[in-house]
Short mmCIF file of C-alpha atoms in Angstrom, two decimals:
data_model
loop_
_atom_site.label_atom_id
_atom_site.label_comp_id
_atom_site.label_asym_id
_atom_site.label_seq_id
_atom_site.Cartn_x
_atom_site.Cartn_y
_atom_site.Cartn_z
CA UNK A 1 98.26 -26.46 297.15
CA UNK A 2 96.33 -24.70 299.90
CA UNK A 3 92.91 -23.48 298.82
CA UNK A 4 91.08 -20.50 300.24
CA UNK A 5 87.83 -18.97 299.04
CA UNK A 6 89.60 -16.28 296.97
CA UNK A 7 92.46 -18.22 295.43
CA UNK A 8 94.78 -21.19 295.73
CA UNK A 9 98.31 -20.89 297.09
CA UNK A 10 101.00 -23.21 295.82
CA UNK A 11 103.99 -24.03 297.99
CA UNK A 12 106.99 -26.17 297.18
CA UNK A 13 106.36 -29.60 298.65
CA UNK A 14 110.09 -29.97 299.35
CA UNK A 15 109.92 -27.21 301.94
CA UNK A 16 107.39 -29.16 303.98
CA UNK A 17 108.74 -31.82 306.34
CA UNK A 18 105.34 -33.09 307.43
CA UNK A 19 101.81 -31.94 308.12
CA UNK A 20 98.94 -32.72 310.45
CA UNK A 21 95.31 -31.77 310.59
CA UNK A 22 94.21 -30.35 313.83
CA UNK A 23 91.15 -29.00 315.57
CA UNK A 24 91.02 -26.51 318.39
CA UNK A 25 93.54 -23.86 319.20
CA UNK A 26 96.08 -24.88 321.84
CA UNK A 27 98.91 -22.78 320.47
CA UNK A 28 97.99 -19.31 321.56
CA UNK A 29 99.34 -18.08 324.86
CA UNK A 30 103.02 -18.95 324.69
CA UNK A 31 104.83 -16.20 322.95
CA UNK A 32 106.23 -16.54 319.48
CA UNK A 33 104.62 -15.20 316.40
CA UNK A 34 101.13 -16.38 317.00
CA UNK A 35 102.33 -19.00 319.41
CA UNK A 36 104.74 -21.81 320.06
CA UNK A 37 104.40 -25.54 320.35
CA UNK A 38 106.37 -28.59 321.34
CA UNK A 39 107.90 -30.50 318.44
CA UNK A 40 110.48 -33.28 318.87
CA UNK A 41 111.46 -32.02 322.34
CA UNK A 42 111.92 -28.48 321.05
CA UNK A 43 109.75 -25.42 321.35
CA UNK A 44 109.11 -24.18 317.82
CA UNK A 45 107.18 -21.11 316.66
CA UNK A 46 103.78 -21.28 315.03
CA UNK A 47 103.18 -18.87 312.17
CA UNK A 48 99.71 -18.17 310.85
CA UNK A 49 99.46 -18.35 307.07
CA UNK A 50 95.85 -17.22 307.49
CA UNK A 51 97.05 -13.97 309.07
CA UNK A 52 99.51 -13.32 306.26
CA UNK A 53 96.99 -14.08 303.53
CA UNK A 54 94.33 -12.08 305.34
CA UNK A 55 96.63 -9.09 305.64
CA UNK A 56 97.98 -9.11 302.10
CA UNK A 57 95.49 -11.02 299.93
CA UNK A 58 92.24 -10.32 301.77
CA UNK A 59 91.64 -14.03 302.41
CA UNK A 60 89.38 -15.18 305.23
CA UNK A 61 90.12 -18.25 307.33
CA UNK A 62 88.15 -21.35 306.46
CA UNK A 63 86.10 -22.26 309.54
CA UNK A 64 86.42 -25.63 311.29
CA UNK A 65 89.53 -26.66 309.44
CA UNK A 66 93.17 -26.34 310.30
CA UNK A 67 96.39 -27.91 309.12
CA UNK A 68 99.86 -27.49 310.52
CA UNK A 69 102.69 -27.65 308.03
CA UNK A 70 106.15 -28.17 309.45
CA UNK A 71 108.72 -26.27 307.45
CA UNK A 72 112.50 -26.55 307.48
CA UNK A 73 113.70 -23.44 309.22
CA UNK A 74 117.10 -21.91 309.90
CA UNK A 75 120.17 -23.70 308.66
CA UNK A 76 119.45 -22.68 305.09
CA UNK A 77 120.94 -19.79 303.15
CA UNK A 78 118.76 -17.18 304.83
CA UNK A 79 118.52 -17.70 308.60
CA UNK A 80 115.28 -16.79 310.27
CA UNK A 81 115.15 -13.86 312.66
CA UNK A 82 115.41 -14.87 316.31
CA UNK A 83 112.26 -15.19 318.36
CA UNK A 84 112.42 -14.79 322.11
CA UNK A 85 110.03 -16.39 324.54
CA UNK A 86 108.27 -13.90 326.76
CA UNK A 87 108.14 -16.38 329.65
CA UNK A 88 111.88 -16.81 330.23
CA UNK A 89 113.61 -14.68 327.59
CA UNK A 90 115.08 -17.79 325.97
CA UNK A 91 114.90 -18.32 322.24
CA UNK A 92 112.39 -20.40 320.39
CA UNK A 93 114.04 -23.01 318.16
CA UNK A 94 113.63 -21.97 314.53
CA UNK A 95 115.15 -25.04 312.91
CA UNK A 96 111.56 -26.08 312.26
CA UNK A 97 108.60 -23.74 311.91
CA UNK A 98 104.96 -24.71 312.17
CA UNK A 99 102.70 -22.92 309.71
CA UNK A 100 99.04 -22.93 310.57
CA UNK A 101 96.66 -22.82 307.61
CA UNK A 102 92.91 -23.29 307.51
CA UNK A 103 92.72 -23.70 303.73
CA UNK A 104 92.25 -27.19 302.30
CA UNK A 105 95.65 -28.65 301.49
CA UNK A 106 96.38 -31.19 298.79
CA UNK A 107 99.50 -32.46 297.08
CA UNK A 108 99.72 -31.87 293.33
CA UNK A 109 102.34 -32.72 290.75
CA UNK A 110 102.68 -29.79 288.38
CA UNK A 111 104.97 -29.37 285.40
CA UNK A 112 107.16 -26.34 286.02
CA UNK A 113 106.09 -24.81 282.71
CA UNK A 114 102.59 -24.29 284.10
CA UNK A 115 103.94 -21.74 286.56
CA UNK A 116 104.12 -18.35 284.92
CA UNK A 117 106.71 -15.80 285.96
CA UNK A 118 105.21 -12.47 286.96
CA UNK A 119 105.51 -9.49 284.59
CA UNK A 120 109.05 -8.12 284.70
CA UNK A 121 108.05 -4.74 286.09
CA UNK A 122 106.62 -6.19 289.29
CA UNK A 123 108.56 -9.45 289.53
CA UNK A 124 111.42 -8.41 291.81
CA UNK A 125 109.28 -6.60 294.33
CA UNK A 126 106.72 -9.38 294.54
CA UNK A 127 109.47 -11.98 294.95
CA UNK A 128 110.82 -9.97 297.87
CA UNK A 129 107.40 -10.38 299.46
CA UNK A 130 107.28 -14.09 298.76
CA UNK A 131 105.12 -14.11 295.61
CA UNK A 132 107.13 -15.93 292.96
CA UNK A 133 104.80 -16.88 290.11
CA UNK A 134 101.21 -17.58 289.19
CA UNK A 135 99.33 -20.37 287.51
CA UNK A 136 96.08 -20.07 285.59
CA UNK A 137 94.31 -23.41 285.87
CA UNK A 138 91.22 -24.22 283.85
CA UNK A 139 88.31 -22.05 284.93
CA UNK A 140 88.58 -18.49 286.10
CA UNK A 141 90.79 -18.91 289.13
CA UNK A 142 94.33 -17.91 289.90
CA UNK A 143 96.94 -19.82 291.85
CA UNK A 144 99.74 -17.90 293.53
CA UNK A 145 103.06 -19.68 293.99
CA UNK A 146 104.43 -18.41 297.29
CA UNK A 147 107.76 -18.87 299.00
CA UNK A 148 106.84 -20.07 302.46
CA UNK A 149 110.24 -19.18 303.94
CA UNK A 150 109.87 -15.56 302.85
CA UNK A 151 106.33 -15.50 304.22
CA UNK A 152 107.62 -16.83 307.55
CA UNK A 153 110.42 -14.25 307.73
CA UNK A 154 108.00 -11.43 306.90
CA UNK A 155 105.56 -12.71 309.53
CA UNK A 156 108.29 -12.76 312.17
CA UNK A 157 109.45 -9.26 311.23
CA UNK A 158 105.84 -8.05 311.29
CA UNK A 159 105.43 -9.62 314.71
CA UNK A 160 108.63 -7.99 316.02
CA UNK A 161 107.56 -4.60 314.67
CA UNK A 162 104.14 -4.95 316.26
CA UNK A 163 105.71 -5.90 319.59
CA UNK A 164 108.15 -2.98 319.39
CA UNK A 165 105.21 -0.68 318.69
CA UNK A 166 103.33 -2.04 321.68
CA UNK A 167 106.31 -1.62 323.96
CA UNK A 168 107.02 1.91 322.66
CA UNK A 169 103.64 3.32 321.73
CA UNK A 170 105.13 6.79 321.09
CA UNK A 171 107.33 5.53 318.25
CA UNK B 1 97.07 45.71 240.89
CA UNK B 2 97.81 45.74 237.15
CA UNK B 3 99.67 42.98 235.33
CA UNK B 4 102.99 44.75 235.51
CA UNK B 5 102.81 44.93 239.28
CA UNK B 6 101.64 41.38 239.39
CA UNK B 7 104.66 40.14 237.40
CA UNK B 8 106.94 42.20 239.60
CA UNK B 9 105.57 40.54 242.71
CA UNK B 10 105.85 37.09 241.19
CA UNK B 11 109.49 37.76 240.30
CA UNK B 12 110.22 38.97 243.78
CA UNK B 13 108.74 35.75 245.17
CA UNK B 14 111.38 33.73 243.34
CA UNK B 15 111.86 31.64 240.24
CA UNK B 16 110.34 28.44 241.57
CA UNK B 17 107.07 26.88 240.62
CA UNK B 18 104.05 29.04 240.85
CA UNK B 19 102.72 27.25 243.94
CA UNK B 20 104.41 28.35 247.17
CA UNK B 21 106.58 25.72 248.81
CA UNK B 22 105.07 24.07 251.88
CA UNK B 23 106.81 22.00 254.54
CA UNK B 24 105.81 18.33 254.51
CA UNK B 25 103.19 17.60 257.13
CA UNK B 26 104.08 14.90 259.65
CA UNK B 27 101.22 13.08 261.26
CA UNK B 28 100.99 11.19 264.52
CA UNK B 29 98.81 8.14 264.59
CA UNK B 30 97.01 8.17 267.92
CA UNK B 31 94.58 5.87 269.66
CA UNK B 32 91.93 7.95 271.38
CA UNK B 33 90.41 6.11 274.33
CA UNK B 34 87.96 6.84 277.09
CA UNK B 35 88.44 6.74 280.83
CA UNK B 36 84.77 7.00 281.76
CA UNK B 37 83.59 10.13 279.90
CA UNK B 38 86.98 11.71 279.38
CA UNK B 39 89.11 11.18 276.27
CA UNK B 40 92.85 10.63 276.31
CA UNK B 41 95.17 9.39 273.59
CA UNK B 42 98.38 7.49 273.14
CA UNK B 43 100.69 6.78 270.21
CA UNK B 44 99.21 3.88 268.26
CA UNK B 45 102.56 2.13 268.05
CA UNK B 46 102.52 1.75 271.84
CA UNK B 47 99.34 -0.34 271.67
CA UNK B 48 99.48 -4.02 270.80
CA UNK B 49 95.81 -4.93 271.11
CA UNK B 50 92.58 -4.12 272.90
CA UNK B 51 90.79 -6.92 274.69
CA UNK B 52 88.03 -7.53 277.18
CA UNK B 53 89.55 -8.63 280.46
CA UNK B 54 87.15 -11.19 281.88
CA UNK B 55 88.98 -11.54 285.16
CA UNK B 56 91.24 -9.14 286.94
CA UNK B 57 93.27 -10.86 289.62
CA UNK B 58 94.45 -9.04 292.70
CA UNK B 59 98.13 -8.64 293.52
CA UNK B 60 99.46 -7.22 296.78
CA UNK B 61 102.53 -5.05 297.48
CA UNK B 62 101.96 -2.72 294.51
CA UNK B 63 100.97 0.96 294.13
CA UNK B 64 97.23 1.70 294.21
CA UNK B 65 97.07 2.29 290.46
CA UNK B 66 98.02 -1.32 289.76
CA UNK B 67 94.59 -2.82 289.25
CA UNK B 68 95.83 -6.41 289.18
CA UNK B 69 96.80 -9.11 286.72
CA UNK B 70 95.06 -10.45 283.66
CA UNK B 71 95.69 -13.75 281.95
CA UNK B 72 96.51 -13.11 278.30
CA UNK B 73 97.30 -16.34 276.44
CA UNK B 74 98.54 -17.86 279.68
CA UNK B 75 100.85 -14.94 280.42
CA UNK B 76 100.15 -12.61 283.34
CA UNK B 77 99.99 -8.93 282.44
CA UNK B 78 100.13 -6.09 284.96
CA UNK B 79 97.05 -3.90 284.54
CA UNK B 80 97.46 -0.21 285.36
CA UNK B 81 94.50 2.01 286.14
CA UNK B 82 95.40 5.34 284.51
CA UNK B 83 92.36 7.01 286.03
CA UNK B 84 93.89 6.55 289.49
CA UNK B 85 97.07 8.26 288.28
CA UNK B 86 95.35 11.05 286.37
CA UNK B 87 92.19 11.69 288.33
CA UNK B 88 92.73 9.87 291.66
CA UNK B 89 89.66 7.73 291.09
CA UNK B 90 89.28 4.06 290.31
CA UNK B 91 87.94 3.08 286.92
CA UNK B 92 85.19 0.49 286.77
CA UNK B 93 85.83 -1.06 283.38
CA UNK B 94 86.68 -4.36 281.79
CA UNK B 95 88.55 -3.44 278.62
CA UNK B 96 92.31 -3.21 278.49
CA UNK B 97 94.86 -1.96 276.00
CA UNK B 98 97.73 -4.41 275.96
CA UNK B 99 100.89 -2.36 275.47
CA UNK B 100 104.07 -2.88 273.49
CA UNK B 101 106.68 -2.54 276.18
CA UNK B 102 109.74 -4.64 275.46
CA UNK B 103 109.81 -7.80 277.49
CA UNK B 104 107.41 -6.57 280.18
CA UNK B 105 103.72 -7.37 280.01
CA UNK B 106 101.65 -4.29 280.77
CA UNK B 107 98.08 -3.30 279.98
CA UNK B 108 96.05 -0.17 280.66
CA UNK B 109 92.50 -0.40 281.94
CA UNK B 110 90.14 1.66 279.76
CA UNK B 111 86.43 2.26 279.31
CA UNK B 112 86.60 1.97 275.53
CA UNK B 113 88.42 2.92 272.37
CA UNK B 114 86.94 6.05 270.82
CA UNK B 115 88.82 6.12 267.51
CA UNK B 116 92.19 5.98 265.83
CA UNK B 117 93.20 9.24 264.19
CA UNK B 118 96.03 10.99 262.39
CA UNK B 119 96.93 14.30 263.96
CA UNK B 120 99.33 16.74 262.24
CA UNK B 121 102.39 17.28 264.44
CA UNK B 122 101.75 21.01 264.21
CA UNK B 123 98.38 20.57 265.87
CA UNK B 124 99.94 19.05 268.99
CA UNK B 125 100.41 21.70 271.62
CA UNK B 126 102.88 21.47 274.47
CA UNK B 127 101.37 20.99 277.88
CA UNK B 128 102.21 23.84 280.26
CA UNK B 129 104.69 22.69 282.86
CA UNK B 130 102.89 21.86 286.02
CA UNK B 131 102.67 18.95 288.36
CA UNK B 132 101.97 15.75 286.49
CA UNK B 133 102.49 17.29 283.07
CA UNK B 134 105.35 14.89 282.33
CA UNK B 135 102.66 12.24 281.99
CA UNK B 136 101.58 14.01 278.81
CA UNK B 137 103.50 14.43 275.57
CA UNK B 138 101.14 17.21 274.53
CA UNK B 139 97.54 17.79 273.65
CA UNK B 140 95.38 18.48 270.63
CA UNK B 141 91.84 19.62 270.02
CA UNK B 142 89.27 17.11 268.90
CA UNK B 143 85.74 18.37 268.23
CA UNK B 144 86.24 21.21 270.65
CA UNK B 145 87.71 19.04 273.41
CA UNK B 146 91.31 19.08 274.57
CA UNK B 147 92.72 15.57 274.39
CA UNK B 148 95.97 14.84 276.21
CA UNK B 149 98.52 12.44 274.75
CA UNK B 150 99.74 10.01 277.40
CA UNK B 151 103.48 9.53 277.73
CA UNK B 152 103.60 5.76 278.15
CA UNK B 153 107.31 5.76 279.01
CA UNK B 154 106.63 8.09 281.92
CA UNK B 155 103.89 5.78 283.21
CA UNK B 156 106.26 2.80 283.13
CA UNK B 157 108.99 4.83 284.86
CA UNK B 158 106.53 5.90 287.52
CA UNK B 159 105.62 2.28 288.22
CA UNK B 160 109.29 1.37 288.57
CA UNK B 161 109.84 4.24 290.96
CA UNK B 162 106.73 3.76 293.05
CA UNK B 163 106.92 0.01 293.38
CA UNK B 164 110.28 0.30 295.10
CA UNK B 165 108.70 2.52 297.73
CA UNK B 166 105.58 0.50 298.48
#
């Protein structure tokens, strides 16, 4: 679970290979989605969950806190879009993706029955955007169960579209 | 008119009972509700319950008239703001009508319930065809006001159409 001021976001623990807490911001500069970093002798992309949640859920980053979650990337059923490095035109390795999140992360064990499928009329469309279910814990909060892989793919596509727009401002 | 003429007229009217035959009156049971000051109505059988929605939770990637989700007995319900559809303005309210809509969970945001009434079918007038009129099944007059009857099916169909294009 990753908590932000507005809501909590649940991700499947099995998608996460490992995580680290980190301060500072060394990842910007190299091209990727928001950046790239070295990981096990590879250059892997860094995706900002904060950007995605800010864009679509109105969340604000939590200051002075940052975690990197390493997610299994391509090699699954849905391969990730390719990401080229600006520096040499080579491709960033997407077998692992780093997801940067400033929300407080904790590991929870939840019975599946506590996750509620979304109403049928909006379910398919929200799933396409990576929102799979919700949970209503005690209190007046909501927890969104998100599919990190879909979020990553959407972030990469968004990044590509933004780059294409920058390169062809008349389009 | 003397009695002879009277009898003649009665005979001409037929051999039935003295009282003229009248068609049975069919009534529609409608829930009249308020969106701010304005009254609308909907078939009562479409409405499951009316509740106060304490919390309305945001959802992204939906048309602007989807106000969010509510938690009703642990089940999320999609809340639609009819005022956005009908009057292009957001409704600031906290009551919802939870709808009977098969296996989907949908609720309409409302200001309040005004009353539940029986309206003779004959009193329901067709809405002139114009843009948006398919959202109404007709209208009737209540205390000098024209009250439109919402076509719930059309609202659901609109959501299905619009959500694919968001």
